[in-house]
Amino acid sequence: MNALDRQRQIYLEGASGRLPRIPVDADRLEQAARARMSQQAAAYVIGGAGRGATIDRNRAAFDPFPIVPRMLRDVSGRDLRISLFSRTLPAPLLLAPIGVLEMAHPEADTAVGRAAANLGIPFIFSNQASVPMEQVAAVMADAPRWFQLYWSKSDELIASFVGRAETCGCEAIVLTLDTTLLGWRTQDLDLAHLPFLRGMGIAQYTSDPVFQRLLDEPDPGPMPRRIITTDAIRTLIQSTRRYPGPGFFGKLRSGRPLAAVRKFVNIYSNPALTWDHLSYLRNLTRLPILLKGILHPDDARKALDYGMDGLIVSNHGGRQVDGAISTLEALPGVVKAVGGRVPVLLDGGVRGGADAFKALALGATAVCLGRPYVYGLALAGAAGVREVLLNFLADFELTMALAGCRSVAEISETCLYKR
Ligand SMILES: Cc1cc2nc3c(=O)[nH]c(=O)nc-3n(C[C@H](O)[C@H](O)[C@H](O)COP(=O)(O)O)c2cc1C
């Protein structure tokens, strides 16, 4: 559906008295999703690290780059397509990996996979997904998907995740570097709520044969003492329900649901990660590898030295370092350092077509949409995600055309005002 069809659809429905069920305006979309989600889910999805300064900075960074529209350029034909790692994509847009989507909607990753596949927008499966990657891939036919990896303490588990990603048709591996430790997430801390401890967002693990084998091995260190309260019992019931396999009481007696949570906590990330680890991943797969979380030009250059195939300029949506550089501020330095040798993607605060346009004008190959698609998911499942994407694409197409560009290739720094 092109931008004009989308616009027409919304206005015609309005003429019959129907308003969009998914707010078009980005702030209203967030407000509506906040109202729909539980307090814990809203804190997890919307919240960030510390005082939220990085979230604000990601947004504010788009303001100092006004677009200068050019006139009389015949924009009746508009081409949003880009080519990325030997695929032609319908637009310079991907869906960022977002964990624990079951907090937003019970169909979680499956719903997002359906919506993304319907429009041919690549979905980056999260390492912390609520649904195993094979199940999501199964609803996506041959639509594009990538897999995002966190570097676990078990090399064997990393190999297993990457092997499964290859088998279920993922076309690239995104290694997220900025979360070797969990940031100081004030909103979650105030609610004392970490979804993983309730067995949420660990489906890639519990569905994994290597992880299942690791569960049989005793964990070093003492078992954390839990005080028995009604909440503790509720947590136990929830983790047991979420654990794969039939028979609630059998699963409960096996002790595996809680053991899985404990094992996950012990191995999910590795703060000892260094550049030298990358060769292990490079030797594991022939798929393109992108590093997510790069913000410094020197790190960008180093990534190329280590044979990486792409970068995602990201600060994890302001969830890790409070007061960090915004992604749009970091982008030009990274683009310059890379010098066109590999694609550079950007996420963080991308809320509308103009944001994507500005990022592309500053040298990004594509942008990743994050929280907004989760808001669509929270409000209306797969249909909600699809509407958010349709609106985003229409907004981008109109911005591009009204700025005087017929295709993504025509978007360049000259489209922006230079002080
Ligand atoms: C609720 C939530 C969960 C996330 N989970 C992951 C994840 O599992 N892996 C990852 O690499 N990034 C994760 N991210 C970061 C996103 O991939 C992306 O960098 C971020 O959402 C971009 O910021 P924005 O949503 O404000 O635009 C998560 C972000 C949010 C909001």
XYZ file of N, CA and C in Angstrom, residues 87 121-125 133 136-147 165 167-172:
78
model
N 19.557 -8.764 -0.500
C 18.088 -8.745 -0.502
C 17.633 -7.363 -0.940
N 8.923 -6.401 5.764
C 9.899 -5.662 6.596
C 10.648 -6.677 7.456
N 11.983 -6.683 7.422
C 12.712 -7.682 8.214
C 12.473 -7.522 9.716
N 12.311 -8.640 10.373
C 12.121 -8.667 11.833
C 13.387 -9.269 12.432
N 14.012 -8.533 13.339
C 15.203 -9.054 14.020
C 14.727 -9.762 15.290
N 14.800 -11.085 15.291
C 14.350 -11.862 16.453
C 15.265 -11.571 17.641
N 12.486 -18.996 18.137
C 12.666 -18.439 16.786
C 12.025 -19.314 15.705
N 8.351 -18.527 15.238
C 8.090 -17.237 14.586
C 8.428 -17.351 13.103
N 9.562 -17.993 12.825
C 9.953 -18.178 11.413
C 8.855 -18.920 10.655
N 8.192 -19.864 11.338
C 7.182 -20.691 10.668
C 5.987 -19.873 10.184
N 5.705 -18.748 10.817
C 4.565 -17.934 10.346
C 5.010 -16.867 9.346
N 6.317 -16.838 9.047
C 6.815 -15.757 8.183
C 7.110 -16.204 6.758
N 6.842 -17.471 6.429
C 7.182 -18.019 5.105
C 8.619 -17.622 4.757
N 8.848 -17.043 3.563
C 10.244 -16.717 3.246
C 10.547 -15.230 3.445
N 9.732 -14.581 4.266
C 9.982 -13.154 4.543
C 11.278 -13.008 5.349
N 11.929 -11.849 5.188
C 13.251 -11.701 5.810
C 13.220 -11.601 7.337
N 14.165 -12.293 7.965
C 14.348 -12.188 9.419
C 15.828 -12.338 9.739
N 16.230 -11.694 10.827
C 17.590 -11.794 11.337
C 17.489 -12.298 12.770
N 18.652 -12.656 13.327
C 18.652 -13.072 14.739
C 19.622 -12.205 15.532
N 19.409 -20.300 14.244
C 19.040 -19.113 13.449
C 19.268 -19.396 11.963
N 19.281 -22.322 10.519
C 18.333 -23.341 10.061
C 16.942 -22.756 9.843
N 16.553 -21.794 10.670
C 15.193 -21.259 10.477
C 15.179 -20.029 9.576
N 16.231 -19.851 8.804
C 16.184 -18.882 7.710
C 16.568 -17.459 8.054
N 17.222 -17.261 9.203
C 17.672 -15.894 9.507
C 18.810 -15.534 8.547
N 18.821 -14.294 8.104
C 19.760 -13.905 7.047
C 20.925 -13.078 7.559
N 20.937 -12.779 8.840
C 22.079 -12.071 9.432
C 22.033 -12.286 10.942
